[in-house]
Amino acid sequence: MCNHIPACPDANGLDRDAAHVIAGHPEQGWSLLCNGVVLFEDSGEILPDGHCVHARRAELTAAALHRVA
């Protein structure tokens, strides 16, 4: 359970990536978020229920044109 105030977004919410990182491994390209989501550097995810969310790097880069992919 999340102890942050306000609580981190639920793993099923669209804003789930905004949860706090509780175990970061940038050298391996992944982080564990407070809501149980495993977030990969390409923005792919594994949800706590085992479902996978495909990477959205192209979508995110298009939304933030000032960033380099």
C-alpha positions as MATLAB code, in Angstrom:
seq = 'MCNHIPACPDANGLDRDAAHVIAGHPEQGWSLLCNGVVLFEDSGEILPDGHCVHARRAELTAAALHRVA';
ca = [
       0.000    0.000    0.000;
       1.043    3.513   -0.751;
       1.847    5.658    2.288;
       2.321    8.873    0.296;
       0.041   11.858    0.858;
      -1.685   12.334   -1.481;
      -1.743    8.665   -2.409;
      -0.053    7.590   -5.618;
      -2.242    6.837   -8.644;
      -3.729    3.360   -8.830;
      -2.035    0.825  -11.115;
      -5.166    0.728  -13.290;
      -5.397    4.494  -13.728;
      -4.197    6.339  -16.812;
      -1.815    8.349  -14.625;
      -0.203    5.248  -13.067;
       3.288    6.331  -14.240;
       3.127    9.281  -11.810;
       3.554    7.013   -8.779;
       6.752    7.287   -6.739;
       9.723    5.094   -7.634;
      10.485    2.720   -4.766;
      13.212    0.698   -6.506;
      15.061    2.259   -9.411;
      17.466    0.329  -11.618;
      18.387    2.726  -14.452;
      21.416    0.611  -15.311;
      18.983   -2.193  -16.174;
      16.326    0.103  -17.647;
      13.448   -0.417  -15.193;
      11.885    0.939  -12.013;
       9.331   -0.400   -9.553;
       6.657    2.144   -8.720;
       4.779    2.479   -5.433;
       1.581    1.162   -7.047;
       3.257   -2.103   -8.083;
       3.867   -1.184  -11.736;
       7.225   -2.093  -13.279;
       8.080    0.772  -15.621;
      10.683    0.286  -18.354;
      12.773    3.100  -19.842;
      10.972    2.774  -23.188;
       7.700    3.407  -21.287;
       6.543   -0.196  -21.483;
       5.009   -1.527  -18.286;
       4.122   -4.681  -16.413;
       1.065   -4.174  -14.232;
       0.674   -5.893  -10.849;
      -1.897   -8.294  -12.327;
       0.668   -9.490  -14.909;
      -0.707   -7.609  -17.921;
       1.821   -5.897  -20.173;
       1.466   -2.430  -21.660;
       3.470   -1.896  -24.844;
       5.995    0.914  -25.067;
       4.652    4.321  -25.999;
       7.946    6.057  -26.759;
       6.796    7.367  -30.162;
       3.602    8.802  -28.638;
       5.474   10.426  -25.781;
       8.149   11.882  -28.052;
       5.507   13.330  -30.387;
       3.762   14.917  -27.400;
       7.001   16.550  -26.245;
       8.725   17.778  -29.394;
      11.491   19.449  -27.396;
      12.759   16.028  -26.287;
      15.057   13.833  -28.329;
      14.096   10.152  -28.588;
];
